mmCIF file of C-alpha atoms and ligand atoms in Angstrom:
data_model
loop_
_atom_site.group_PDB
_atom_site.id
_atom_site.type_symbol
_atom_site.label_atom_id
_atom_site.label_comp_id
_atom_site.label_asym_id
_atom_site.label_seq_id
_atom_site.Cartn_x
_atom_site.Cartn_y
_atom_site.Cartn_z
ATOM 1 C CA UNK A 1 -22.754 124.028 171.969
ATOM 2 C CA UNK A 2 -25.050 123.064 169.098
ATOM 3 C CA UNK A 3 -27.161 125.123 166.740
ATOM 4 C CA UNK A 4 -29.939 124.423 164.260
ATOM 5 C CA UNK A 5 -31.341 127.010 161.889
ATOM 6 C CA UNK A 6 -35.026 126.093 161.694
ATOM 7 C CA UNK A 7 -35.526 128.557 158.842
ATOM 8 C CA UNK A 8 -33.771 131.631 157.520
ATOM 9 C CA UNK A 9 -34.787 134.424 155.164
ATOM 10 C CA UNK A 10 -37.362 137.128 154.603
ATOM 11 C CA UNK A 11 -40.083 134.453 154.844
ATOM 12 C CA UNK A 12 -39.214 133.843 158.490
ATOM 13 C CA UNK A 13 -36.265 133.345 160.798
ATOM 14 C CA UNK A 14 -35.710 131.085 163.793
ATOM 15 C CA UNK A 15 -32.472 129.598 165.148
ATOM 16 C CA UNK A 16 -32.212 127.108 168.002
ATOM 17 C CA UNK A 17 -29.102 127.056 170.182
ATOM 18 C CA UNK A 18 -28.364 124.686 173.044
ATOM 19 C CA UNK A 19 -25.402 124.828 175.382
ATOM 20 C CA UNK A 20 -24.747 123.566 178.875
ATOM 21 C CA UNK A 21 -28.397 122.506 179.299
ATOM 22 C CA UNK A 22 -29.722 125.922 178.217
ATOM 23 C CA UNK A 23 -32.034 126.037 175.204
ATOM 24 C CA UNK A 24 -32.597 129.299 173.363
ATOM 25 C CA UNK A 25 -34.517 130.376 170.286
ATOM 26 C CA UNK A 26 -33.410 133.423 168.335
ATOM 27 C CA UNK A 27 -36.337 135.086 166.566
ATOM 28 C CA UNK A 28 -39.871 133.869 166.041
ATOM 29 C CA UNK A 29 -40.515 134.390 162.358
ATOM 30 C CA UNK A 30 -41.964 130.930 161.658
ATOM 31 C CA UNK A 31 -45.207 129.497 162.987
ATOM 32 C CA UNK A 32 -45.357 127.752 166.333
ATOM 33 C CA UNK A 33 -46.285 124.513 164.568
ATOM 34 C CA UNK A 34 -43.272 124.741 162.238
ATOM 35 C CA UNK A 35 -40.883 125.447 165.096
ATOM 36 C CA UNK A 36 -42.348 122.656 167.227
ATOM 37 C CA UNK A 37 -42.233 120.132 164.396
ATOM 38 C CA UNK A 38 -38.713 120.979 163.222
ATOM 39 C CA UNK A 39 -37.330 120.812 166.756
ATOM 40 C CA UNK A 40 -39.173 117.539 167.401
ATOM 41 C CA UNK A 41 -37.408 116.066 164.352
ATOM 42 C CA UNK A 42 -34.212 116.499 166.389
ATOM 43 C CA UNK A 43 -35.804 115.201 169.599
ATOM 44 C CA UNK A 44 -36.119 118.657 171.089
ATOM 45 C CA UNK A 45 -39.308 119.754 172.842
ATOM 46 C CA UNK A 46 -40.070 123.403 172.184
ATOM 47 C CA UNK A 47 -41.729 123.662 175.611
ATOM 48 C CA UNK A 48 -38.311 123.164 177.191
ATOM 49 C CA UNK A 49 -36.881 126.272 175.548
ATOM 50 C CA UNK A 50 -35.679 128.748 178.198
ATOM 51 C CA UNK A 51 -36.080 131.974 176.224
ATOM 52 C CA UNK A 52 -37.054 133.370 172.842
ATOM 53 C CA UNK A 53 -34.784 136.299 172.024
ATOM 54 C CA UNK A 54 -35.944 138.704 169.330
ATOM 55 C CA UNK A 55 -33.430 140.594 167.197
ATOM 56 C CA UNK A 56 -35.651 143.359 165.823
ATOM 57 C CA UNK A 57 -39.161 144.424 164.932
ATOM 58 C CA UNK A 58 -39.355 143.200 161.321
ATOM 59 C CA UNK A 59 -42.086 140.646 160.761
ATOM 60 C CA UNK A 60 -39.759 137.928 159.515
ATOM 61 C CA UNK A 61 -38.192 137.899 162.992
ATOM 62 C CA UNK A 62 -41.059 138.610 165.365
ATOM 63 C CA UNK A 63 -44.334 137.745 163.610
ATOM 64 C CA UNK A 64 -45.128 134.620 165.645
ATOM 65 C CA UNK A 65 -43.622 135.662 168.985
ATOM 66 C CA UNK A 66 -47.064 135.905 170.592
ATOM 67 C CA UNK A 67 -47.890 132.347 169.611
ATOM 68 C CA UNK A 68 -44.543 131.077 170.910
ATOM 69 C CA UNK A 69 -45.285 132.751 174.227
ATOM 70 C CA UNK A 70 -48.916 131.682 174.623
ATOM 71 C CA UNK A 71 -48.871 128.221 173.048
ATOM 72 C CA UNK A 72 -45.622 127.010 174.620
ATOM 73 C CA UNK A 73 -45.395 129.335 177.673
ATOM 74 C CA UNK A 74 -42.030 130.679 176.552
ATOM 75 C CA UNK A 75 -40.606 133.924 177.945
ATOM 76 C CA UNK A 76 -39.858 136.542 175.291
ATOM 77 C CA UNK A 77 -36.844 138.843 175.359
ATOM 78 C CA UNK A 78 -36.784 142.013 173.285
ATOM 79 C CA UNK A 79 -36.016 145.683 173.621
ATOM 80 C CA UNK A 80 -38.848 148.078 174.600
ATOM 81 C CA UNK A 81 -38.628 149.845 171.224
ATOM 82 C CA UNK A 82 -38.831 146.568 169.357
ATOM 83 C CA UNK A 83 -41.938 145.595 171.300
ATOM 84 C CA UNK A 84 -43.580 148.971 170.704
ATOM 85 C CA UNK A 85 -42.831 148.979 166.983
ATOM 86 C CA UNK A 86 -43.874 145.385 166.418
ATOM 87 C CA UNK A 87 -47.047 145.704 168.506
ATOM 88 C CA UNK A 88 -48.316 148.487 166.308
ATOM 89 C CA UNK A 89 -47.613 146.536 163.135
ATOM 90 C CA UNK A 90 -47.728 142.774 163.609
ATOM 91 C CA UNK A 91 -50.727 142.036 165.884
ATOM 92 C CA UNK A 92 -48.684 139.993 168.321
ATOM 93 C CA UNK A 93 -51.743 139.461 170.518
ATOM 94 C CA UNK A 94 -51.705 139.532 174.288
ATOM 95 C CA UNK A 95 -48.229 138.994 175.694
ATOM 96 C CA UNK A 96 -47.623 138.064 179.314
ATOM 97 C CA UNK A 97 -44.039 137.098 179.788
ATOM 98 C CA UNK A 98 -41.935 139.792 178.137
ATOM 99 C CA UNK A 99 -38.487 140.659 179.423
ATOM 100 C CA UNK A 100 -36.758 143.758 178.217
ATOM 101 C CA UNK A 101 -33.133 144.244 177.349
ATOM 102 C CA UNK A 102 -31.185 147.033 175.694
ATOM 103 C CA UNK A 103 -29.418 146.435 172.419
ATOM 104 C CA UNK A 104 -26.045 146.682 174.156
ATOM 105 C CA UNK A 105 -26.869 144.359 177.057
ATOM 106 C CA UNK A 106 -25.458 141.083 178.277
ATOM 107 C CA UNK A 107 -28.110 138.463 179.126
ATOM 108 C CA UNK A 108 -27.413 135.463 181.283
ATOM 109 C CA UNK A 109 -29.169 132.083 181.148
ATOM 110 C CA UNK A 110 -27.500 129.599 183.485
ATOM 111 C CA UNK A 111 -23.909 129.382 182.305
ATOM 112 C CA UNK A 112 -24.706 130.829 178.905
ATOM 113 C CA UNK A 113 -24.171 134.522 178.187
ATOM 114 C CA UNK A 114 -25.851 136.279 175.281
ATOM 115 C CA UNK A 115 -24.284 139.553 174.190
ATOM 116 C CA UNK A 116 -26.555 141.894 172.256
ATOM 117 C CA UNK A 117 -24.841 144.130 169.717
ATOM 118 C CA UNK A 118 -26.619 147.080 168.124
ATOM 119 C CA UNK A 119 -26.787 147.146 164.325
ATOM 120 C CA UNK A 120 -27.365 149.885 161.724
ATOM 121 C CA UNK A 121 -30.084 147.778 160.028
ATOM 122 C CA UNK A 122 -33.388 149.616 159.542
ATOM 123 C CA UNK A 123 -35.328 147.983 162.355
ATOM 124 C CA UNK A 124 -36.135 150.508 165.093
ATOM 125 C CA UNK A 125 -33.690 149.035 167.599
ATOM 126 C CA UNK A 126 -32.056 146.020 166.012
ATOM 127 C CA UNK A 127 -29.386 143.818 167.486
ATOM 128 C CA UNK A 128 -27.396 140.741 166.643
ATOM 129 C CA UNK A 129 -26.092 138.257 169.183
ATOM 130 C CA UNK A 130 -23.003 136.452 170.355
ATOM 131 C CA UNK A 131 -23.720 133.392 172.487
ATOM 132 C CA UNK A 132 -20.957 132.391 174.846
ATOM 133 C CA UNK A 133 -20.758 129.095 176.713
ATOM 134 C CA UNK A 134 -17.549 128.164 178.464
ATOM 135 C CA UNK A 135 -14.857 129.475 176.149
ATOM 136 C CA UNK A 136 -16.917 128.967 172.998
ATOM 137 C CA UNK A 137 -18.562 131.804 171.121
ATOM 138 C CA UNK A 138 -21.204 131.542 168.398
ATOM 139 C CA UNK A 139 -22.541 134.508 166.434
ATOM 140 C CA UNK A 140 -26.075 134.993 165.123
ATOM 141 C CA UNK A 141 -25.453 137.875 162.762
ATOM 142 C CA UNK A 142 -28.161 138.758 160.254
ATOM 143 C CA UNK A 143 -29.925 141.961 159.201
ATOM 144 C CA UNK A 144 -26.685 143.820 159.721
ATOM 145 C CA UNK A 145 -27.204 146.980 157.644
ATOM 146 C CA UNK A 146 -23.607 147.198 156.507
ATOM 147 C CA UNK A 147 -20.163 146.050 157.606
ATOM 148 C CA UNK A 148 -20.054 148.395 160.574
ATOM 149 C CA UNK A 149 -16.981 149.159 162.602
ATOM 150 C CA UNK A 150 -16.239 146.364 165.072
ATOM 151 C CA UNK A 151 -17.972 143.707 162.982
ATOM 152 C CA UNK A 152 -14.650 142.272 161.856
ATOM 153 C CA UNK A 153 -13.442 142.118 165.470
ATOM 154 C CA UNK A 154 -16.662 140.420 166.513
ATOM 155 C CA UNK A 155 -16.502 137.771 163.778
ATOM 156 C CA UNK A 156 -12.785 137.219 164.439
ATOM 157 C CA UNK A 157 -13.607 136.441 168.069
ATOM 158 C CA UNK A 158 -16.061 133.656 167.190
ATOM 159 C CA UNK A 159 -15.720 129.881 166.997
ATOM 160 C CA UNK A 160 -18.643 129.645 164.568
ATOM 161 C CA UNK A 161 -21.079 132.021 162.935
ATOM 162 C CA UNK A 162 -24.445 132.379 161.257
ATOM 163 C CA UNK A 163 -23.729 135.263 158.916
ATOM 164 C CA UNK A 164 -26.089 137.132 156.643
ATOM 165 C CA UNK A 165 -25.243 136.675 152.957
ATOM 166 C CA UNK A 166 -28.381 138.218 151.542
ATOM 167 C CA UNK A 167 -27.909 139.046 147.894
ATOM 168 C CA UNK A 168 -25.825 138.728 144.776
ATOM 169 C CA UNK A 169 -25.312 142.291 143.483
ATOM 170 C CA UNK A 170 -25.792 141.329 139.809
ATOM 171 C CA UNK A 171 -29.004 139.425 140.569
ATOM 172 C CA UNK A 172 -30.300 142.327 142.645
ATOM 173 C CA UNK A 173 -29.500 144.826 139.879
ATOM 174 C CA UNK A 174 -31.145 142.695 137.170
ATOM 175 C CA UNK A 175 -34.004 141.455 139.363
ATOM 176 C CA UNK A 176 -37.661 142.464 139.591
ATOM 177 C CA UNK A 177 -37.531 144.599 142.744
ATOM 178 C CA UNK A 178 -38.528 148.264 142.413
ATOM 179 C CA UNK A 179 -35.637 150.723 142.568
ATOM 180 C CA UNK A 180 -36.426 151.968 146.081
ATOM 181 C CA UNK A 181 -36.265 148.414 147.410
ATOM 182 C CA UNK A 182 -32.999 147.682 145.598
ATOM 183 C CA UNK A 183 -31.564 150.853 147.134
ATOM 184 C CA UNK A 184 -32.803 149.867 150.573
ATOM 185 C CA UNK A 185 -31.304 146.385 150.426
ATOM 186 C CA UNK A 186 -27.841 147.477 149.328
ATOM 187 C CA UNK A 187 -27.910 150.726 151.300
ATOM 188 C CA UNK A 188 -26.300 151.224 154.729
ATOM 189 C CA UNK A 189 -29.396 150.065 156.623
ATOM 190 C CA UNK A 190 -30.275 147.021 154.541
ATOM 191 C CA UNK A 191 -28.455 143.734 154.121
ATOM 192 C CA UNK A 192 -24.981 142.322 153.397
ATOM 193 C CA UNK A 193 -24.158 140.964 149.943
ATOM 194 C CA UNK A 194 -22.432 137.642 149.295
ATOM 195 C CA UNK A 195 -19.233 139.509 148.523
ATOM 196 C CA UNK A 196 -19.334 141.597 151.712
ATOM 197 C CA UNK A 197 -20.034 138.539 153.843
ATOM 198 C CA UNK A 198 -17.302 136.537 152.120
ATOM 199 C CA UNK A 199 -14.701 139.262 152.613
ATOM 200 C CA UNK A 200 -15.657 139.520 156.250
ATOM 201 C CA UNK A 201 -15.300 135.765 156.730
ATOM 202 C CA UNK A 202 -12.016 135.725 154.851
ATOM 203 C CA UNK A 203 -10.545 138.388 157.116
ATOM 204 C CA UNK A 204 -11.981 136.760 160.241
ATOM 205 C CA UNK A 205 -10.671 133.322 159.264
ATOM 206 C CA UNK A 206 -7.158 134.727 159.667
ATOM 207 C CA UNK A 207 -7.684 134.439 163.427
ATOM 208 C CA UNK A 208 -7.822 130.646 162.854
ATOM 209 C CA UNK A 209 -10.619 130.412 165.349
ATOM 210 C CA UNK A 210 -13.661 129.994 163.074
ATOM 211 C CA UNK A 211 -14.712 126.349 162.776
ATOM 212 C CA UNK A 212 -17.578 126.903 160.359
ATOM 213 C CA UNK A 213 -19.862 129.507 158.899
ATOM 214 C CA UNK A 214 -23.512 129.114 158.022
ATOM 215 C CA UNK A 215 -24.711 131.606 155.418
ATOM 216 C CA UNK A 216 -28.070 133.018 156.441
ATOM 217 C CA UNK A 217 -30.954 135.236 155.335
ATOM 218 C CA UNK A 218 -30.423 134.495 151.619
ATOM 219 C CA UNK A 219 -32.826 136.350 149.369
ATOM 220 C CA UNK A 220 -35.125 134.235 147.239
ATOM 221 C CA UNK A 221 -35.217 136.676 144.317
ATOM 222 C CA UNK A 222 -31.723 138.106 144.515
ATOM 223 C CA UNK A 223 -29.590 135.143 145.479
ATOM 224 C CA UNK A 224 -29.192 131.425 145.111
ATOM 225 C CA UNK A 225 -27.420 129.036 147.479
ATOM 226 C CA UNK A 226 -25.060 127.871 144.697
ATOM 227 C CA UNK A 227 -24.114 131.441 143.804
ATOM 228 C CA UNK A 228 -23.587 132.399 147.451
ATOM 229 C CA UNK A 229 -21.403 129.344 148.048
ATOM 230 C CA UNK A 230 -19.400 129.984 144.873
ATOM 231 C CA UNK A 231 -18.688 133.592 145.902
ATOM 232 C CA UNK A 232 -17.620 132.512 149.372
ATOM 233 C CA UNK A 233 -15.415 129.716 148.042
ATOM 234 C CA UNK A 234 -13.713 132.125 145.644
ATOM 235 C CA UNK A 235 -12.968 134.656 148.366
ATOM 236 C CA UNK A 236 -12.238 132.475 151.385
ATOM 237 C CA UNK A 237 -8.993 130.574 151.278
ATOM 238 C CA UNK A 238 -8.737 127.263 153.089
ATOM 239 C CA UNK A 239 -11.450 124.675 153.504
ATOM 240 C CA UNK A 240 -13.540 125.929 156.403
ATOM 241 C CA UNK A 241 -16.976 124.245 156.174
ATOM 242 C CA UNK A 242 -19.634 126.606 154.844
ATOM 243 C CA UNK A 243 -23.277 125.691 155.329
ATOM 244 C CA UNK A 244 -26.439 127.314 154.041
ATOM 245 C CA UNK A 245 -29.405 128.115 156.289
ATOM 246 C CA UNK A 246 -32.345 127.075 154.119
ATOM 247 C CA UNK A 247 -35.390 129.273 153.509
ATOM 248 C CA UNK A 248 -37.823 126.376 153.951
ATOM 249 C CA UNK A 249 -36.356 123.730 156.216
ATOM 250 C CA UNK A 250 -34.035 123.153 159.134
ATOM 251 C CA UNK A 251 -30.304 122.666 158.784
ATOM 252 C CA UNK A 252 -28.547 119.687 160.254
ATOM 253 C CA UNK A 253 -27.308 120.015 163.832
ATOM 254 C CA UNK A 254 -24.233 122.235 163.668
ATOM 255 C CA UNK A 255 -21.777 121.669 166.481
ATOM 256 C CA UNK A 256 -19.303 124.126 167.975
ATOM 257 C CA UNK A 257 -16.486 122.058 169.391
HETATM 258 ZN ZN1 ZN B 301 -34.857 139.810 158.260
HETATM 259 ZN ZN1 ZN B 302 -34.809 143.144 159.159
#
């Protein structure tokens, strides 16, 4: 199984995952042209993607879903509530090929299984995903709300993970955001801090199963890749590779062995 984050953050999210001949995109928060171009740089044709799976109704995850569907004829997968909420807000345009799932469902694409897991994030019906191919399991875990019960068991069961590491608490506190937004981000329906993500990874690494982690959905104003990495390195013992999903470009190809 391989994965490429094409972009990650409040300016747009999209992750490509390929396993056993199945090609999936998670979220459609970047333009069709950006997704096409960044996949082409790795010799992948976006038109060969089997499904675009949407995590929740926030614009940075769903904004360009309509274009993905119409321009590249890709089937979209999202929950009915996510579609309803996003349609009223994001002008997705006319959608033809929408498949519904519930945020607790198991989706199957060939030999690849995608488990949806409901989150307490403040989307109307948000989920995160575990992608399973053979015995390998990869998590796409962003916009989590808080470290909810079961999250540690989920991360401990993974071979690799994209994990939200959204903000540095000191930068958030000192930063320019209005108070209500600061409260939302660090509240129970917002995002995970570097420290929370690092502690989660540290505990999960005890299972000795995690091969790598890719820190995702870093805030531009309230975080910095160097600060996130430093926090994680201080908390996580051992030398598990830690990557950063960039806000403006694709990562390298990350392989789950
Ligand atoms: Zn988001
Ligand atoms: Zn969100």
